[in-house]
CSV table of N, CA, C and O in Angstrom, one decimal:
chain,number,residue,atom,x,y,z
A,1,ASP,N,-10.2,-4.6,-0.7
A,1,ASP,CA,-11.6,-4.4,-0.3
A,1,ASP,C,-12.0,-3.0,-0.6
A,1,ASP,O,-11.2,-2.1,-0.6
A,2,GLU,N,-13.3,-2.7,-0.7
A,2,GLU,CA,-13.8,-1.4,-1.1
A,2,GLU,C,-13.5,-0.3,-0.1
A,2,GLU,O,-13.1,0.8,-0.4
A,3,GLU,N,-13.6,-0.7,1.2
A,3,GLU,CA,-13.3,0.3,2.2
A,3,GLU,C,-11.9,0.8,2.2
A,3,GLU,O,-11.6,2.0,2.3
A,4,THR,N,-10.9,-0.1,2.0
A,4,THR,CA,-9.5,0.3,1.9
A,4,THR,C,-9.3,1.1,0.7
A,4,THR,O,-8.6,2.2,0.8
A,5,LEU,N,-9.8,0.7,-0.5
A,5,LEU,CA,-9.6,1.5,-1.7
A,5,LEU,C,-10.2,2.9,-1.5
A,5,LEU,O,-9.6,3.9,-1.9
A,6,GLN,N,-11.4,3.0,-0.8
A,6,GLN,CA,-12.0,4.3,-0.6
A,6,GLN,C,-11.1,5.2,0.3
A,6,GLN,O,-10.9,6.4,0.0
A,7,ASP,N,-10.4,4.6,1.3
A,7,ASP,CA,-9.5,5.3,2.1
A,7,ASP,C,-8.3,5.8,1.3
A,7,ASP,O,-7.9,7.0,1.4
A,8,TRP,N,-7.8,5.0,0.4
A,8,TRP,CA,-6.7,5.4,-0.4
A,8,TRP,C,-7.1,6.5,-1.4
A,8,TRP,O,-6.3,7.4,-1.7
A,9,VAL,N,-8.3,6.4,-1.9
A,9,VAL,CA,-8.8,7.5,-2.8
A,9,VAL,C,-8.9,8.8,-2.1
A,9,VAL,O,-8.5,9.8,-2.6
A,10,ARG,N,-9.3,8.8,-0.9
A,10,ARG,CA,-9.4,10.0,0.0
A,10,ARG,C,-8.0,10.6,0.1
A,10,ARG,O,-7.8,11.8,0.0
A,11,VAL,N,-7.0,9.7,0.4
A,11,VAL,CA,-5.6,10.2,0.5
A,11,VAL,C,-5.1,10.8,-0.8
A,11,VAL,O,-4.5,11.9,-0.8
A,12,LEU,N,-5.3,10.1,-1.9
A,12,LEU,CA,-4.9,10.6,-3.2
A,12,LEU,C,-5.5,12.0,-3.5
A,12,LEU,O,-4.8,12.9,-4.0
A,13,ASN,N,-6.8,12.1,-3.2
A,13,ASN,CA,-7.5,13.4,-3.5
A,13,ASN,C,-7.0,14.5,-2.6
A,13,ASN,O,-7.1,15.7,-3.0
A,14,ALA,N,-6.6,14.2,-1.4
A,14,ALA,CA,-6.3,15.2,-0.4
A,14,ALA,C,-4.8,15.6,-0.4
A,14,ALA,O,-4.5,16.7,0.0
A,15,VAL,N,-3.9,14.7,-0.9
A,15,VAL,CA,-2.5,15.0,-0.8
A,15,VAL,C,-2.0,15.3,-2.3
A,15,VAL,O,-1.9,14.4,-3.1
A,16,GLU,N,-1.7,16.6,-2.5
A,16,GLU,CA,-1.2,17.0,-3.8
A,16,GLU,C,0.0,16.3,-4.2
A,16,GLU,O,0.9,16.1,-3.4
A,17,GLY,N,0.0,15.8,-5.5
A,17,GLY,CA,1.2,15.1,-6.0
A,17,GLY,C,1.3,13.6,-5.6
A,17,GLY,O,2.3,13.0,-5.9
A,18,SER,N,0.4,13.1,-4.8
A,18,SER,CA,0.5,11.8,-4.3
A,18,SER,C,0.1,10.8,-5.4
A,18,SER,O,-0.7,11.1,-6.3
A,19,VAL,N,0.7,9.6,-5.3
A,19,VAL,CA,0.3,8.5,-6.2
A,19,VAL,C,0.2,7.2,-5.4
A,19,VAL,O,0.9,7.1,-4.3
A,20,LEU,N,-0.6,6.3,-5.9
A,20,LEU,CA,-0.6,5.0,-5.3
A,20,LEU,C,0.2,4.1,-6.2
A,20,LEU,O,-0.2,3.8,-7.3
A,21,TRP,N,1.3,3.6,-5.7
A,21,TRP,CA,2.3,2.9,-6.5
A,21,TRP,C,2.1,1.4,-6.3
A,21,TRP,O,2.3,0.9,-5.2
A,22,LEU,N,1.6,0.7,-7.3
A,22,LEU,CA,1.3,-0.7,-7.2
A,22,LEU,C,2.2,-1.6,-8.0
A,22,LEU,O,2.6,-1.2,-9.1
A,23,ILE,N,2.6,-2.7,-7.5
A,23,ILE,CA,3.5,-3.6,-8.2
A,23,ILE,C,2.7,-4.7,-8.9
A,23,ILE,O,1.8,-5.3,-8.3
A,24,ARG,N,3.0,-4.9,-10.1
A,24,ARG,CA,2.3,-5.9,-10.9
A,24,ARG,C,3.0,-7.3,-10.5
A,24,ARG,O,4.2,-7.4,-10.6
A,25,PHE,N,2.1,-8.2,-10.2
A,25,PHE,CA,2.6,-9.6,-9.9
A,25,PHE,C,1.7,-10.5,-10.8
A,25,PHE,O,0.8,-11.1,-10.4
A,26,GLY,N,2.1,-10.5,-12.1
A,26,GLY,CA,1.3,-11.2,-13.1
A,26,GLY,C,-0.1,-10.7,-13.3
A,26,GLY,O,-1.0,-11.4,-13.9
A,27,THR,N,-0.3,-9.5,-12.9
A,27,THR,CA,-1.6,-8.8,-13.0
A,27,THR,C,-1.9,-8.5,-14.5
A,27,THR,O,-1.1,-8.1,-15.2
A,28,SER,N,-3.1,-8.8,-14.9
A,28,SER,CA,-3.5,-8.5,-16.3
A,28,SER,C,-3.8,-7.1,-16.4
A,28,SER,O,-4.1,-6.4,-15.5
A,29,LYS,N,-3.8,-6.6,-17.7
A,29,LYS,CA,-4.2,-5.2,-18.0
A,29,LYS,C,-5.6,-5.0,-17.6
A,29,LYS,O,-6.0,-3.9,-17.1
A,30,ALA,N,-6.5,-6.0,-17.7
A,30,ALA,CA,-7.9,-5.9,-17.3
A,30,ALA,C,-8.0,-5.6,-15.8
A,30,ALA,O,-8.9,-4.8,-15.4
A,31,ALA,N,-7.2,-6.3,-15.0
A,31,ALA,CA,-7.2,-6.0,-13.6
A,31,ALA,C,-6.9,-4.6,-13.2
A,31,ALA,O,-7.5,-3.9,-12.4
A,32,GLU,N,-5.9,-4.0,-13.9
A,32,GLU,CA,-5.5,-2.6,-13.7
A,32,GLU,C,-6.6,-1.7,-14.2
A,32,GLU,O,-6.9,-0.8,-13.4
A,33,THR,N,-7.2,-2.0,-15.3
A,33,THR,CA,-8.3,-1.2,-15.8
A,33,THR,C,-9.5,-1.2,-14.8
A,33,THR,O,-10.1,-0.2,-14.6
A,34,ASN,N,-9.8,-2.4,-14.3
A,34,ASN,CA,-10.9,-2.6,-13.3
A,34,ASN,C,-10.6,-1.8,-12.1
A,34,ASN,O,-11.5,-1.1,-11.5
A,35,LEU,N,-9.4,-1.8,-11.6
A,35,LEU,CA,-9.0,-1.1,-10.4
A,35,LEU,C,-9.1,0.4,-10.6
A,35,LEU,O,-9.6,1.2,-9.8
A,36,GLN,N,-8.7,0.9,-11.8
A,36,GLN,CA,-8.8,2.3,-12.1
A,36,GLN,C,-10.3,2.7,-12.2
A,36,GLN,O,-10.7,3.8,-11.6
A,37,ALA,N,-11.1,1.9,-12.8
A,37,ALA,CA,-12.6,2.2,-12.9
A,37,ALA,C,-13.2,2.2,-11.5
A,37,ALA,O,-14.0,3.1,-11.2
A,38,GLU,N,-12.8,1.3,-10.6
A,38,GLU,CA,-13.4,1.3,-9.3
A,38,GLU,C,-13.0,2.5,-8.5
A,38,GLU,O,-13.7,3.1,-7.8
A,39,ALA,N,-11.7,2.9,-8.6
A,39,ALA,CA,-11.2,4.0,-7.9
A,39,ALA,C,-11.9,5.3,-8.4
A,39,ALA,O,-12.3,6.2,-7.6
A,40,GLN,N,-12.2,5.4,-9.7
A,40,GLN,CA,-12.9,6.5,-10.2
A,40,GLN,C,-14.4,6.5,-9.7
A,40,GLN,O,-14.9,7.5,-9.3
A,41,ARG,N,-15.0,5.3,-9.6
A,41,ARG,CA,-16.3,5.2,-9.1
A,41,ARG,C,-16.4,5.7,-7.6
A,41,ARG,O,-17.3,6.3,-7.2
A,42,LEU,N,-15.3,5.5,-6.9
A,42,LEU,CA,-15.2,5.9,-5.5
A,42,LEU,C,-14.8,7.3,-5.3
A,42,LEU,O,-14.6,7.8,-4.2
A,43,GLY,N,-14.6,8.0,-6.4
A,43,GLY,CA,-14.3,9.5,-6.4
A,43,GLY,C,-12.9,9.9,-6.7
A,43,GLY,O,-12.5,11.1,-6.5
A,44,LEU,N,-12.0,9.0,-7.2
A,44,LEU,CA,-10.7,9.4,-7.6
A,44,LEU,C,-10.7,10.4,-8.7
A,44,LEU,O,-11.4,10.2,-9.7
A,45,LEU,N,-10.1,11.6,-8.5
A,45,LEU,CA,-10.2,12.7,-9.5
A,45,LEU,C,-9.3,12.5,-10.7
A,45,LEU,O,-9.5,13.0,-11.7
A,46,ASP,N,-8.1,11.7,-10.5
A,46,ASP,CA,-7.2,11.6,-11.6
A,46,ASP,C,-6.7,10.1,-11.6
A,46,ASP,O,-5.9,9.8,-10.7
A,47,VAL,N,-7.1,9.3,-12.6
A,47,VAL,CA,-6.8,7.9,-12.6
A,47,VAL,C,-5.3,7.7,-12.8
A,47,VAL,O,-4.7,6.7,-12.5
A,48,ASP,N,-4.5,8.7,-13.3
A,48,ASP,CA,-3.1,8.6,-13.5
A,48,ASP,C,-2.4,8.6,-12.1
A,48,ASP,O,-1.1,8.4,-12.1
A,49,ARG,N,-3.1,8.8,-11.1
A,49,ARG,CA,-2.5,8.8,-9.7
A,49,ARG,C,-2.3,7.3,-9.3
A,49,ARG,O,-1.6,7.0,-8.3
A,50,LEU,N,-2.8,6.3,-10.0
A,50,LEU,CA,-2.6,4.9,-9.8
A,50,LEU,C,-1.4,4.5,-10.8
A,50,LEU,O,-1.6,4.6,-12.0
A,51,VAL,N,-0.3,4.2,-10.2
A,51,VAL,CA,0.9,3.9,-11.0
A,51,VAL,C,1.2,2.4,-10.8
A,51,VAL,O,1.4,1.9,-9.7
A,52,PHE,N,1.3,1.7,-11.9
A,52,PHE,CA,1.6,0.3,-11.9
A,52,PHE,C,3.0,0.0,-12.5
A,52,PHE,O,3.4,0.6,-13.5
A,53,THR,N,3.9,-0.7,-11.7
A,53,THR,CA,5.2,-1.0,-12.2
A,53,THR,C,5.5,-2.5,-12.0
A,53,THR,O,4.9,-3.2,-11.2
A,54,ASN,N,6.4,-3.0,-12.8
A,54,ASN,CA,6.8,-4.4,-12.7
A,54,ASN,C,7.8,-4.6,-11.6
A,54,ASN,O,8.5,-3.7,-11.2
A,55,PRO,N,7.8,-5.8,-11.0
A,55,PRO,CA,8.8,-6.1,-10.0
A,55,PRO,C,10.2,-6.0,-10.5
A,55,PRO,O,10.5,-6.1,-11.7
A,56,LEU,N,11.1,-5.6,-9.6
A,56,LEU,CA,12.5,-5.4,-10.0
A,56,LEU,C,13.4,-6.6,-9.4
A,56,LEU,O,13.1,-7.1,-8.4
A,57,PRO,N,14.5,-6.9,-10.1
A,57,PRO,CA,15.3,-8.0,-9.6
A,57,PRO,C,16.2,-7.6,-8.4
A,57,PRO,O,16.5,-6.5,-8.2
A,58,GLY,N,16.5,-8.7,-7.7
A,58,GLY,CA,17.5,-8.5,-6.6
A,58,GLY,C,17.2,-7.4,-5.6
A,58,GLY,O,16.1,-7.1,-5.3
A,59,ARG,N,18.3,-6.8,-5.2
A,59,ARG,CA,18.2,-5.7,-4.2
A,59,ARG,C,17.8,-4.4,-4.8
A,59,ARG,O,17.6,-3.4,-4.1
A,60,LEU,N,17.7,-4.3,-6.1
A,60,LEU,CA,17.3,-3.1,-6.8
A,60,LEU,C,16.0,-2.6,-6.3
A,60,LEU,O,15.8,-1.4,-6.1
A,61,HIS,N,15.1,-3.5,-6.0
A,61,HIS,CA,13.7,-3.1,-5.5
A,61,HIS,C,13.8,-2.3,-4.2
A,61,HIS,O,13.0,-1.4,-3.9
A,62,LEU,N,14.8,-2.6,-3.3
A,62,LEU,CA,14.9,-1.9,-2.1
A,62,LEU,C,15.3,-0.4,-2.4
A,62,LEU,O,14.8,0.5,-1.7
A,63,HIS,N,16.2,-0.2,-3.3
A,63,HIS,CA,16.6,1.2,-3.7
A,63,HIS,C,15.4,2.0,-4.3
A,63,HIS,O,15.2,3.1,-4.0
A,64,VAL,N,14.6,1.3,-5.1
A,64,VAL,CA,13.4,2.0,-5.6
A,64,VAL,C,12.4,2.2,-4.6
A,64,VAL,O,11.8,3.3,-4.5
A,65,LYS,N,12.2,1.3,-3.7
A,65,LYS,CA,11.2,1.5,-2.6
A,65,LYS,C,11.6,2.7,-1.8
A,65,LYS,O,10.7,3.4,-1.2
A,66,ALA,N,12.9,3.0,-1.6
A,66,ALA,CA,13.3,4.1,-0.8
A,66,ALA,C,12.8,5.4,-1.4
A,66,ALA,O,12.9,6.4,-0.7
A,67,LEU,N,12.4,5.4,-2.6
A,67,LEU,CA,11.8,6.7,-3.2
A,67,LEU,C,10.5,7.0,-2.7
A,67,LEU,O,10.0,8.1,-2.9
A,68,ALA,N,9.8,6.0,-2.1
A,68,ALA,CA,8.4,6.2,-1.6
A,68,ALA,C,8.5,7.1,-0.3
A,68,ALA,O,9.4,7.0,0.5
A,69,ASP,N,7.4,7.8,-0.1
A,69,ASP,CA,7.3,8.6,1.2
A,69,ASP,C,6.6,7.8,2.3
A,69,ASP,O,6.8,8.0,3.4
A,70,LEU,N,5.7,6.8,1.9
A,70,LEU,CA,4.9,6.1,2.8
A,70,LEU,C,4.5,4.8,2.2
A,70,LEU,O,4.1,4.7,1.0
A,71,PHE,N,4.6,3.7,3.0
A,71,PHE,CA,4.1,2.4,2.5
A,71,PHE,C,2.7,2.2,3.1
A,71,PHE,O,2.5,2.1,4.4
A,72,LEU,N,1.7,2.1,2.3
A,72,LEU,CA,0.3,1.8,2.8
A,72,LEU,C,0.0,0.3,2.7
A,72,LEU,O,0.1,-0.3,1.6
A,73,ASP,N,-0.3,-0.2,3.8
A,73,ASP,CA,-0.5,-1.7,3.9
A,73,ASP,C,-2.0,-1.9,3.8
A,73,ASP,O,-2.8,-1.1,4.1
A,74,THR,N,-2.4,-3.1,3.4
A,74,THR,CA,-3.8,-3.5,3.3
A,74,THR,C,-4.2,-4.2,4.6
A,74,THR,O,-3.4,-5.0,5.2
A,75,PRO,N,-5.4,-4.0,5.1
A,75,PRO,CA,-5.8,-4.6,6.3
A,75,PRO,C,-6.2,-6.1,6.2
A,75,PRO,O,-5.9,-6.8,7.2
A,76,GLN,N,-6.7,-6.6,5.1
A,76,GLN,CA,-7.1,-8.0,5.1
A,76,GLN,C,-6.0,-9.0,5.0
A,76,GLN,O,-6.0,-10.0,5.6
A,77,TYR,N,-4.9,-8.6,4.3
A,77,TYR,CA,-3.8,-9.5,4.2
A,77,TYR,C,-2.6,-8.6,4.0
A,77,TYR,O,-2.4,-8.0,3.0
A,78,ASN,N,-1.8,-8.5,5.0
A,78,ASN,CA,-0.6,-7.5,5.0
A,78,ASN,C,0.4,-7.9,4.0
A,78,ASN,O,0.5,-9.0,3.5
A,79,GLY,N,1.3,-6.9,3.9
A,79,GLY,CA,2.4,-7.0,2.9
A,79,GLY,C,3.5,-8.1,3.2
A,79,GLY,O,4.2,-8.5,2.3
A,80,HIS,N,3.6,-8.5,4.4
A,80,HIS,CA,4.6,-9.5,4.8
A,80,HIS,C,6.0,-9.1,4.3
A,80,HIS,O,6.6,-8.2,4.7
A,81,GLY,N,6.4,-9.8,3.3
A,81,GLY,CA,7.8,-9.6,2.7
A,81,GLY,C,7.9,-8.2,2.1
A,81,GLY,O,8.9,-7.5,2.3
A,82,THR,N,6.8,-7.7,1.5
A,82,THR,CA,6.9,-6.4,0.9
A,82,THR,C,6.9,-5.3,2.0
A,82,THR,O,7.7,-4.3,1.9
A,83,ALA,N,6.2,-5.5,3.1
A,83,ALA,CA,6.3,-4.6,4.2
A,83,ALA,C,7.7,-4.6,4.9
A,83,ALA,O,8.2,-3.5,5.2
A,84,THR,N,8.3,-5.7,5.0
A,84,THR,CA,9.6,-5.7,5.6
A,84,THR,C,10.6,-5.1,4.7
A,84,THR,O,11.5,-4.4,5.1
A,85,ASP,N,10.4,-5.2,3.4
A,85,ASP,CA,11.3,-4.5,2.4
A,85,ASP,C,11.2,-3.0,2.6
A,85,ASP,O,12.2,-2.3,2.5
A,86,ALA,N,9.9,-2.5,2.8
A,86,ALA,CA,9.7,-1.1,3.0
A,86,ALA,C,10.5,-0.6,4.2
A,86,ALA,O,11.1,0.4,4.2
A,87,LEU,N,10.4,-1.4,5.3
A,87,LEU,CA,11.1,-1.0,6.5
A,87,LEU,C,12.6,-1.0,6.3
A,87,LEU,O,13.3,-0.1,6.8
A,88,TRP,N,13.1,-2.0,5.6
A,88,TRP,CA,14.6,-2.1,5.2
A,88,TRP,C,15.0,-0.9,4.4
A,88,TRP,O,16.1,-0.4,4.5
A,89,ALA,N,14.1,-0.4,3.6
A,89,ALA,CA,14.3,0.8,2.7
A,89,ALA,C,14.1,2.1,3.5
A,89,ALA,O,14.2,3.2,2.9
A,90,ALA,N,13.8,2.0,4.8
A,90,ALA,CA,13.6,3.2,5.7
A,90,ALA,C,12.3,4.0,5.3
A,90,ALA,O,12.3,5.2,5.4
A,91,VAL,N,11.3,3.3,4.7
A,91,VAL,CA,10.1,3.9,4.4
A,91,VAL,C,9.1,3.7,5.5
A,91,VAL,O,8.9,2.6,6.0
A,92,PRO,N,8.5,4.8,6.0
A,92,PRO,CA,7.4,4.6,7.1
A,92,PRO,C,6.3,3.7,6.6
A,92,PRO,O,6.0,3.7,5.4
A,93,LEU,N,5.8,3.0,7.5
A,93,LEU,CA,4.8,2.0,7.2
A,93,LEU,C,3.5,2.3,7.9
A,93,LEU,O,3.4,2.5,9.1
A,94,LEU,N,2.4,2.4,7.1
A,94,LEU,CA,1.0,2.6,7.7
A,94,LEU,C,0.3,1.4,7.5
A,94,LEU,O,0.1,0.9,6.4
A,95,THR,N,-0.1,0.7,8.6
A,95,THR,CA,-0.9,-0.5,8.5
A,95,THR,C,-2.1,-0.4,9.3
A,95,THR,O,-2.3,0.3,10.3
A,96,LEU,N,-3.1,-1.2,8.9
A,96,LEU,CA,-4.4,-1.3,9.6
A,96,LEU,C,-4.7,-2.7,10.0
A,96,LEU,O,-5.5,-3.4,9.4
A,97,PRO,N,-4.1,-3.1,11.2
A,97,PRO,CA,-4.4,-4.5,11.6
A,97,PRO,C,-5.8,-4.7,12.0
A,97,PRO,O,-6.4,-3.9,12.7
A,98,VAL,N,-6.4,-5.8,11.6
A,98,VAL,CA,-7.7,-6.2,12.0
A,98,VAL,C,-7.6,-7.6,12.7
A,98,VAL,O,-6.5,-8.0,13.2
A,99,ARG,N,-8.7,-8.3,12.8
A,99,ARG,CA,-8.7,-9.5,13.7
A,99,ARG,C,-7.9,-10.7,13.1
A,99,ARG,O,-7.4,-11.5,13.9
A,100,LYS,N,-7.8,-10.9,11.8
A,100,LYS,CA,-7.1,-12.0,11.3
A,100,LYS,C,-5.6,-11.9,11.5
A,100,LYS,O,-5.0,-10.8,11.4
A,101,MET,N,-4.9,-13.0,11.8
A,101,MET,CA,-3.5,-13.0,12.0
A,101,MET,C,-2.8,-12.4,10.8
A,101,MET,O,-1.8,-11.7,11.0
A,102,ALA,N,-3.2,-12.8,9.6
A,102,ALA,CA,-2.5,-12.3,8.4
A,102,ALA,C,-2.6,-10.8,8.3
A,102,ALA,O,-1.8,-10.2,7.6
A,103,SER,N,-3.5,-10.2,9.0
A,103,SER,CA,-3.7,-8.7,8.9
A,103,SER,C,-2.8,-8.0,9.9
A,103,SER,O,-2.8,-6.8,10.0
A,104,ARG,N,-2.2,-8.8,10.8
A,104,ARG,CA,-1.5,-8.1,11.9
A,104,ARG,C,0.1,-8.3,11.7
A,104,ARG,O,0.8,-7.8,12.6
A,105,ALA,N,0.5,-8.9,10.7
A,105,ALA,CA,1.9,-9.1,10.5
A,105,ALA,C,2.7,-7.8,10.4
A,105,ALA,O,3.7,-7.7,11.1
A,106,ALA,N,2.3,-6.9,9.6
A,106,ALA,CA,3.0,-5.6,9.5
A,106,ALA,C,3.1,-4.9,10.8
A,106,ALA,O,4.2,-4.2,11.1
A,107,ALA,N,2.1,-4.9,11.6
A,107,ALA,CA,2.1,-4.2,12.9
A,107,ALA,C,3.2,-4.9,13.8
A,107,ALA,O,3.9,-4.2,14.5
A,108,SER,N,3.4,-6.2,13.7
A,108,SER,CA,4.4,-6.9,14.4
A,108,SER,C,5.8,-6.4,13.9
A,108,SER,O,6.7,-6.3,14.7
A,109,PHE,N,6.0,-6.3,12.6
A,109,PHE,CA,7.2,-5.8,12.0
A,109,PHE,C,7.6,-4.4,12.5
A,109,PHE,O,8.7,-4.1,12.9
A,110,VAL,N,6.6,-3.5,12.6
A,110,VAL,CA,6.8,-2.2,13.1
A,110,VAL,C,7.2,-2.2,14.5
A,110,VAL,O,8.2,-1.5,14.9
A,111,HIS,N,6.5,-3.0,15.3
A,111,HIS,CA,6.8,-3.2,16.7
A,111,HIS,C,8.3,-3.7,16.9
A,111,HIS,O,9.0,-3.2,17.7
A,112,ALA,N,8.6,-4.7,16.1
A,112,ALA,CA,10.0,-5.3,16.2
A,112,ALA,C,11.1,-4.3,15.8
A,112,ALA,O,12.2,-4.4,16.3
A,113,SER,N,10.7,-3.4,14.9
A,113,SER,CA,11.7,-2.4,14.5
A,113,SER,C,11.8,-1.2,15.5
A,113,SER,O,12.4,-0.2,15.2
A,114,ALA,N,11.1,-1.3,16.6
A,114,ALA,CA,11.1,-0.3,17.7
A,114,ALA,C,10.4,0.9,17.2
A,114,ALA,O,10.6,2.0,17.8
A,115,GLY,N,9.7,0.9,16.1
A,115,GLY,CA,8.9,2.0,15.7
A,115,GLY,C,9.7,3.2,15.2
A,115,GLY,O,9.2,4.3,15.2
A,116,GLN,N,11.0,3.0,15.0
A,116,GLN,CA,11.9,4.1,14.6
A,116,GLN,C,11.4,4.8,13.3
A,116,GLN,O,11.7,4.2,12.2
A,117,GLY,N,10.7,5.9,13.4
A,117,GLY,CA,10.3,6.6,12.2
A,117,GLY,C,9.2,5.9,11.5
A,117,GLY,O,8.8,6.3,10.4
A,118,ARG,N,8.6,4.9,12.1
A,118,ARG,CA,7.6,4.1,11.4
A,118,ARG,C,6.2,4.5,12.0
A,118,ARG,O,6.1,5.0,13.1
A,119,VAL,N,5.2,4.2,11.3
A,119,VAL,CA,3.8,4.6,11.8
A,119,VAL,C,2.9,3.4,11.8
A,119,VAL,O,3.0,2.6,10.9
A,120,THR,N,2.2,3.2,12.8
A,120,THR,CA,1.1,2.2,12.9
A,120,THR,C,-0.2,2.8,13.2
A,120,THR,O,-0.3,3.6,14.1
A,121,LEU,N,-1.2,2.5,12.5
A,121,LEU,CA,-2.5,3.0,12.7
A,121,LEU,C,-3.5,1.8,13.0
A,121,LEU,O,-3.5,0.9,12.2
A,122,VAL,N,-4.1,1.9,14.1
A,122,VAL,CA,-5.1,0.9,14.4
A,122,VAL,C,-6.5,1.5,14.3
A,122,VAL,O,-6.7,2.6,14.9
A,123,ARG,N,-7.4,0.9,13.6
A,123,ARG,CA,-8.7,1.4,13.4
A,123,ARG,C,-9.7,0.3,13.4
A,123,ARG,O,-9.5,-0.7,12.8
A,124,ASP,N,-10.8,0.5,14.2
A,124,ASP,CA,-11.9,-0.5,14.2
A,124,ASP,C,-12.5,-0.5,12.8
A,124,ASP,O,-12.8,0.5,12.2
A,125,ARG,N,-12.9,-1.7,12.4
A,125,ARG,CA,-13.5,-1.9,11.1
A,125,ARG,C,-14.9,-2.3,11.4
A,125,ARG,O,-15.3,-3.3,11.7
């Protein structure tokens, strides 16, 4: 959603060296181009800060996820399996739970992990 992308653009512009690392799941090049254009429209200063990678096989994806500094979750439909993978890789998780059950899954995962080094943010929308 636009509000979430706007939040991510603000983070990218404010944090030097940050990137938004997105996994392709059958996404077309047109979808990537559209997301880049929308991020620029919302003020992204450097479109190369959006990094798209292909999914990795087996447990290799957990080792790669461990390279991230922070997992940003989406409020409308949480990461579910992807969010739990981030927690398994010891990556802090930032989630924005809203009213729908599907948007509160990651907050439940953080709570179940006893919040050890993890982050939850609740914000009214």
